[in-house]
PDB file of C-alpha atoms in Angstrom:
ATOM      1  CA  UNK W   1      24.230  -6.620  13.568  1.00 37.00           C
ATOM      2  CA  UNK W   2      24.807  -5.073  10.144  1.00 40.00           C
ATOM      3  CA  UNK W   3      21.939  -3.605   8.120  1.00 37.00           C
ATOM      4  CA  UNK W   4      21.678  -2.844   4.426  1.00 38.00           C
ATOM      5  CA  UNK W   5      19.012  -0.305   3.496  1.00 38.00           C
ATOM      6  CA  UNK W   6      17.511  -0.295   0.008  1.00 42.00           C
ATOM      7  CA  UNK W   7      15.003   2.206  -1.308  1.00 40.00           C
ATOM      8  CA  UNK W   8      13.022  -0.136  -3.579  1.00 43.00           C
ATOM      9  CA  UNK W   9      12.372  -3.742  -4.513  1.00 48.00           C
ATOM     10  CA  UNK W  10      14.855  -5.380  -6.830  1.00 46.00           C
ATOM     11  CA  UNK W  11      13.597  -6.835 -10.090  1.00 47.00           C
ATOM     12  CA  UNK W  12      15.534 -10.055  -9.457  1.00 43.00           C
ATOM     13  CA  UNK W  13      14.743 -10.266  -5.751  1.00 43.00           C
ATOM     14  CA  UNK W  14      15.459 -13.925  -5.143  1.00 36.00           C
ATOM     15  CA  UNK W  15      19.027 -14.129  -6.433  1.00 36.00           C
ATOM     16  CA  UNK W  16      19.870 -10.733  -4.939  1.00 40.00           C
ATOM     17  CA  UNK W  17      18.503 -11.805  -1.564  1.00 38.00           C
ATOM     18  CA  UNK W  18      20.412 -15.075  -1.695  1.00 39.00           C
ATOM     19  CA  UNK W  19      23.608 -13.103  -2.287  1.00 40.00           C
ATOM     20  CA  UNK W  20      22.827 -10.767   0.622  1.00 38.00           C
ATOM     21  CA  UNK W  21      21.912 -13.555   3.014  1.00 38.00           C
ATOM     22  CA  UNK W  22      25.240 -15.237   2.311  1.00 44.00           C
ATOM     23  CA  UNK W  23      27.098 -11.975   3.014  1.00 41.00           C
ATOM     24  CA  UNK W  24      25.402 -10.569   6.115  1.00 41.00           C
ATOM     25  CA  UNK W  25      24.245 -12.194   9.325  1.00 38.00           C
ATOM     26  CA  UNK W  26      20.877 -10.439   8.895  1.00 37.00           C
ATOM     27  CA  UNK W  27      19.334  -8.237   6.248  1.00 37.00           C
ATOM     28  CA  UNK W  28      16.836  -5.462   6.863  1.00 41.00           C
ATOM     29  CA  UNK W  29      15.233  -3.782   3.887  1.00 43.00           C
ATOM     30  CA  UNK W  30      13.321  -0.606   4.633  1.00 47.00           C
ATOM     31  CA  UNK W  31      11.555   2.006   2.599  1.00 47.00           C
ATOM     32  CA  UNK W  32      13.086   5.421   3.049  1.00 51.00           C
ATOM     33  CA  UNK W  33      10.118   7.776   3.268  1.00 53.00           C
ATOM     34  CA  UNK W  34      12.468  10.800   3.302  1.00 53.00           C
ATOM     35  CA  UNK W  35      13.541   9.897  -0.228  1.00 49.00           C
ATOM     36  CA  UNK W  36       9.925   9.611  -1.277  1.00 50.00           C
ATOM     37  CA  UNK W  37       9.056  13.027   0.062  1.00 50.00           C
ATOM     38  CA  UNK W  38      12.144  14.949  -1.044  1.00 46.00           C
ATOM     39  CA  UNK W  39      14.834  13.228  -2.924  1.00 42.00           C
ATOM     40  CA  UNK W  40      14.021  11.182  -5.967  1.00 43.00           C
ATOM     41  CA  UNK W  41      12.799  13.944  -8.213  1.00 44.00           C
ATOM     42  CA  UNK W  42      15.096  16.050 -10.303  1.00 41.00           C
ATOM     43  CA  UNK W  43      14.856  19.597 -11.546  1.00 38.00           C
ATOM     44  CA  UNK W  44      12.386  18.538 -14.239  1.00 46.00           C
ATOM     45  CA  UNK W  45      10.275  16.827 -11.516  1.00 54.00           C
ATOM     46  CA  UNK W  46      10.747  13.335 -12.931  1.00 60.00           C
ATOM     47  CA  UNK W  47      11.629  10.538 -10.563  1.00 66.00           C
ATOM     48  CA  UNK W  48      13.205   7.165 -11.074  1.00 81.00           C
ATOM     49  CA  UNK W  49      10.636   5.003  -9.277  1.00 91.00           C
ATOM     50  CA  UNK W  50       7.149   4.365 -10.594  1.00 97.00           C
ATOM     51  CA  UNK W  51       5.056   4.761  -7.458  1.00 98.00           C
ATOM     52  CA  UNK W  52       1.708   3.112  -6.926  1.00 98.00           C
ATOM     53  CA  UNK W  53      -0.766   4.202  -4.257  1.00 98.00           C
ATOM     54  CA  UNK W  54      -3.756   2.234  -3.007  1.00 97.00           C
ATOM     55  CA  UNK W  55      -6.160   2.651  -0.108  1.00 97.00           C
ATOM     56  CA  UNK W  56      -8.115   0.353   2.155  1.00 95.00           C
ATOM     57  CA  UNK W  57      -8.951  -0.890   5.636  1.00 95.00           C
ATOM     58  CA  UNK W  58      -7.324  -4.324   5.222  1.00 96.00           C
ATOM     59  CA  UNK W  59      -9.065  -5.742   8.275  1.00 91.00           C
ATOM     60  CA  UNK W  60      -8.852  -9.510   8.778  1.00 89.00           C
ATOM     61  CA  UNK W  61      -6.104  -9.683   6.174  1.00 91.00           C
ATOM     62  CA  UNK W  62      -6.933 -12.499   3.729  1.00 90.00           C
ATOM     63  CA  UNK W  63      -5.798 -13.915   0.398  1.00 90.00           C
ATOM     64  CA  UNK W  64      -7.991 -11.453  -1.531  1.00 91.00           C
ATOM     65  CA  UNK W  65      -6.058  -8.576   0.063  1.00 93.00           C
ATOM     66  CA  UNK W  66      -2.744 -10.298  -0.666  1.00 95.00           C
ATOM     67  CA  UNK W  67      -3.652 -10.792  -4.336  1.00 95.00           C
ATOM     68  CA  UNK W  68      -4.762  -7.174  -4.682  1.00 95.00           C
ATOM     69  CA  UNK W  69      -1.507  -5.912  -3.153  1.00 97.00           C
ATOM     70  CA  UNK W  70       0.510  -8.280  -5.333  1.00 96.00           C
ATOM     71  CA  UNK W  71      -1.243  -6.994  -8.470  1.00 96.00           C
ATOM     72  CA  UNK W  72      -0.833  -3.392  -7.321  1.00 97.00           C
ATOM     73  CA  UNK W  73       2.898  -3.896  -6.720  1.00 97.00           C
ATOM     74  CA  UNK W  74       3.308  -5.115 -10.312  1.00 97.00           C
ATOM     75  CA  UNK W  75       2.038  -1.762 -11.606  1.00 98.00           C
ATOM     76  CA  UNK W  76       5.228  -0.028 -10.468  1.00 97.00           C
ATOM     77  CA  UNK W  77       8.404  -0.138  -8.409  1.00 97.00           C
ATOM     78  CA  UNK W  78       7.167   1.157  -5.057  1.00 97.00           C
ATOM     79  CA  UNK W  79       3.814   0.417  -3.412  1.00 98.00           C
ATOM     80  CA  UNK W  80       2.318   2.848  -0.903  1.00 98.00           C
ATOM     81  CA  UNK W  81      -0.765   1.771   1.044  1.00 98.00           C
ATOM     82  CA  UNK W  82      -3.080   4.382   2.528  1.00 98.00           C
ATOM     83  CA  UNK W  83      -4.503   2.499   5.506  1.00 98.00           C
ATOM     84  CA  UNK W  84      -7.814   3.731   6.921  1.00 97.00           C
ATOM     85  CA  UNK W  85      -7.406   4.825  10.523  1.00 98.00           C
ATOM     86  CA  UNK W  86      -9.808   3.650  13.204  1.00 98.00           C
ATOM     87  CA  UNK W  87     -11.239   7.181  13.401  1.00 98.00           C
ATOM     88  CA  UNK W  88     -11.830   7.345   9.636  1.00 98.00           C
ATOM     89  CA  UNK W  89     -13.470   3.914   9.695  1.00 96.00           C
ATOM     90  CA  UNK W  90     -15.802   5.170  12.449  1.00 97.00           C
ATOM     91  CA  UNK W  91     -16.786   8.119  10.219  1.00 96.00           C
ATOM     92  CA  UNK W  92     -17.558   5.595   7.446  1.00 94.00           C
ATOM     93  CA  UNK W  93     -19.662   3.541   9.871  1.00 94.00           C
ATOM     94  CA  UNK W  94     -17.135   0.679   9.963  1.00 91.00           C
ATOM     95  CA  UNK W  95     -15.470  -1.012  12.917  1.00 91.00           C
ATOM     96  CA  UNK W  96     -12.304  -3.014  12.364  1.00 92.00           C
ATOM     97  CA  UNK W  97     -11.556  -6.163  14.297  1.00 92.00           C
ATOM     98  CA  UNK W  98      -7.869  -5.157  14.474  1.00 95.00           C
ATOM     99  CA  UNK W  99      -6.656  -1.693  15.456  1.00 97.00           C
ATOM    100  CA  UNK W 100      -4.908   0.588  12.996  1.00 98.00           C
ATOM    101  CA  UNK W 101      -1.504  -0.197  14.541  1.00 98.00           C
ATOM    102  CA  UNK W 102      -1.978  -3.957  14.191  1.00 97.00           C
ATOM    103  CA  UNK W 103      -3.256  -3.644  10.603  1.00 97.00           C
ATOM    104  CA  UNK W 104      -0.307  -1.383   9.753  1.00 98.00           C
ATOM    105  CA  UNK W 105       2.125  -3.903  11.237  1.00 97.00           C
ATOM    106  CA  UNK W 106       0.605  -6.727   9.181  1.00 97.00           C
ATOM    107  CA  UNK W 107       0.812  -4.710   5.957  1.00 98.00           C
ATOM    108  CA  UNK W 108       4.393  -3.628   6.648  1.00 97.00           C
ATOM    109  CA  UNK W 109       5.341  -7.303   6.979  1.00 97.00           C
ATOM    110  CA  UNK W 110       4.236  -8.050   3.407  1.00 97.00           C
ATOM    111  CA  UNK W 111       6.917  -8.074   0.740  1.00 97.00           C
ATOM    112  CA  UNK W 112       4.647  -6.281  -1.736  1.00 97.00           C
ATOM    113  CA  UNK W 113       4.185  -3.203   0.485  1.00 98.00           C
ATOM    114  CA  UNK W 114       6.925  -0.586   0.703  1.00 97.00           C
ATOM    115  CA  UNK W 115       5.252   2.119   2.791  1.00 98.00           C
ATOM    116  CA  UNK W 116       2.057   2.409   4.853  1.00 98.00           C
ATOM    117  CA  UNK W 117       0.543   5.851   5.463  1.00 98.00           C
ATOM    118  CA  UNK W 118      -2.596   6.767   7.422  1.00 98.00           C
ATOM    119  CA  UNK W 119      -5.808   7.484   5.529  1.00 98.00           C
ATOM    120  CA  UNK W 120      -7.708   9.977   7.685  1.00 97.00           C
ATOM    121  CA  UNK W 121     -10.348  11.278   5.264  1.00 96.00           C
ATOM    122  CA  UNK W 122     -11.745  10.992   1.741  1.00 94.00           C
ATOM    123  CA  UNK W 123     -10.229  14.289   0.587  1.00 95.00           C
ATOM    124  CA  UNK W 124      -6.540  13.545   1.240  1.00 97.00           C
ATOM    125  CA  UNK W 125      -5.927  11.574  -1.949  1.00 97.00           C
ATOM    126  CA  UNK W 126      -4.784  14.469  -4.204  1.00 97.00           C
ATOM    127  CA  UNK W 127      -2.434  15.655  -1.445  1.00 97.00           C
ATOM    128  CA  UNK W 128      -1.024  12.119  -1.025  1.00 98.00           C
ATOM    129  CA  UNK W 129      -0.450  11.797  -4.770  1.00 97.00           C
ATOM    130  CA  UNK W 130       1.563  15.016  -4.781  1.00 97.00           C
ATOM    131  CA  UNK W 131       3.406  14.382  -1.512  1.00 97.00           C
ATOM    132  CA  UNK W 132       4.491  10.854  -2.423  1.00 97.00           C
ATOM    133  CA  UNK W 133       4.846  11.541  -6.177  1.00 97.00           C
ATOM    134  CA  UNK W 134       2.431   8.733  -7.037  1.00 98.00           C
ATOM    135  CA  UNK W 135       2.148   7.843 -10.703  1.00 98.00           C
ATOM    136  CA  UNK W 136      -0.753   5.411 -10.296  1.00 98.00           C
ATOM    137  CA  UNK W 137      -3.653   5.052  -7.889  1.00 97.00           C
ATOM    138  CA  UNK W 138      -5.202   1.612  -7.948  1.00 96.00           C
ATOM    139  CA  UNK W 139      -8.268   0.249  -6.218  1.00 95.00           C
ATOM    140  CA  UNK W 140     -10.447  -2.819  -6.332  1.00 92.00           C
ATOM    141  CA  UNK W 141     -12.867  -2.969  -9.242  1.00 90.00           C
ATOM    142  CA  UNK W 142     -15.805  -2.321  -6.926  1.00 89.00           C
ATOM    143  CA  UNK W 143     -14.628   1.329  -6.791  1.00 91.00           C
ATOM    144  CA  UNK W 144     -14.753   1.799 -10.601  1.00 93.00           C
ATOM    145  CA  UNK W 145     -16.733   4.891 -11.517  1.00 92.00           C
ATOM    146  CA  UNK W 146     -16.628   6.375  -8.003  1.00 92.00           C
ATOM    147  CA  UNK W 147     -16.084  10.147  -8.390  1.00 93.00           C
ATOM    148  CA  UNK W 148     -13.599  10.154  -5.483  1.00 93.00           C
ATOM    149  CA  UNK W 149     -11.231   8.114  -7.653  1.00 95.00           C
ATOM    150  CA  UNK W 150     -12.323   9.187 -11.139  1.00 94.00           C
ATOM    151  CA  UNK W 151     -11.431  12.801 -10.244  1.00 95.00           C
ATOM    152  CA  UNK W 152      -7.818  11.708  -9.654  1.00 96.00           C
ATOM    153  CA  UNK W 153      -7.346  10.931 -13.372  1.00 96.00           C
ATOM    154  CA  UNK W 154      -6.367  14.582 -13.863  1.00 95.00           C
ATOM    155  CA  UNK W 155      -3.209  14.123 -11.755  1.00 96.00           C
ATOM    156  CA  UNK W 156      -2.223  10.448 -12.184  1.00 97.00           C
ATOM    157  CA  UNK W 157      -3.280   7.170 -13.765  1.00 97.00           C
ATOM    158  CA  UNK W 158      -6.158   5.371 -12.054  1.00 96.00           C
ATOM    159  CA  UNK W 159      -6.358   1.587 -12.352  1.00 96.00           C
ATOM    160  CA  UNK W 160      -9.113  -0.692 -11.070  1.00 96.00           C
ATOM    161  CA  UNK W 161      -8.069  -4.240 -10.238  1.00 95.00           C
ATOM    162  CA  UNK W 162     -10.360  -7.261 -10.275  1.00 91.00           C
ATOM    163  CA  UNK W 163     -11.432  -8.520  -6.884  1.00 86.00           C
ATOM    164  CA  UNK W 164     -10.653 -12.094  -5.930  1.00 85.00           C
ATOM    165  CA  UNK W 165     -13.886 -14.069  -6.319  1.00 83.00           C
ATOM    166  CA  UNK W 166     -15.287 -15.809  -3.260  1.00 82.00           C
ATOM    167  CA  UNK W 167     -13.550 -13.772  -0.551  1.00 80.00           C
ATOM    168  CA  UNK W 168     -14.284 -10.521   1.254  1.00 82.00           C
ATOM    169  CA  UNK W 169     -13.791  -9.250   4.781  1.00 78.00           C
ATOM    170  CA  UNK W 170     -17.575  -8.977   5.171  1.00 78.00           C
ATOM    171  CA  UNK W 171     -17.914 -12.644   4.186  1.00 83.00           C
ATOM    172  CA  UNK W 172     -15.159 -13.725   6.601  1.00 82.00           C
ATOM    173  CA  UNK W 173     -16.780 -11.761   9.471  1.00 76.00           C
ATOM    174  CA  UNK W 174     -20.124 -13.364   8.648  1.00 79.00           C
ATOM    175  CA  UNK W 175     -18.701 -16.890   8.731  1.00 79.00           C
ATOM    176  CA  UNK W 176     -16.884 -16.205  11.991  1.00 81.00           C
ATOM    177  CA  UNK W 177     -20.114 -14.972  13.570  1.00 84.00           C
ATOM    178  CA  UNK W 178     -21.946 -18.250  12.773  1.00 86.00           C
TER     179      UNK W 178
END
């Protein structure tokens, strides 16, 4: 089986993918995290990809999550998702229905997501921004004004996206419990 590895989404994904599918028996597109950590910046520390970073638990993945990730992906060329680990969720007093590994697998299957990294604590965000050369951090609008994200404005852009009305993981869990 032949594989073609690309380091980012293409702006004209559909026609490019049609061309690839006609050429290869299978196509595998993967993010190259080594390039993110070391290679895409030049001597002047500018890089060619606009990188967007968001965080969340993404438990019981639903259309509100999908819309948020779709909007986040439109803010740049490469979307990195900091996924809360089970241990971090426990520290926050949350328990996920799905384990970290299952949630990571679901996110990695989405076309909008290029890389999933573990979110272990509240304080890692500045380090993640530097390590992955993030240009933008985006979160749902319910986080607007939170000092944990407002403080990041010194090192990158911070964008708050509107939540999808009528859907939340808490609401889904409540309906399932009825």
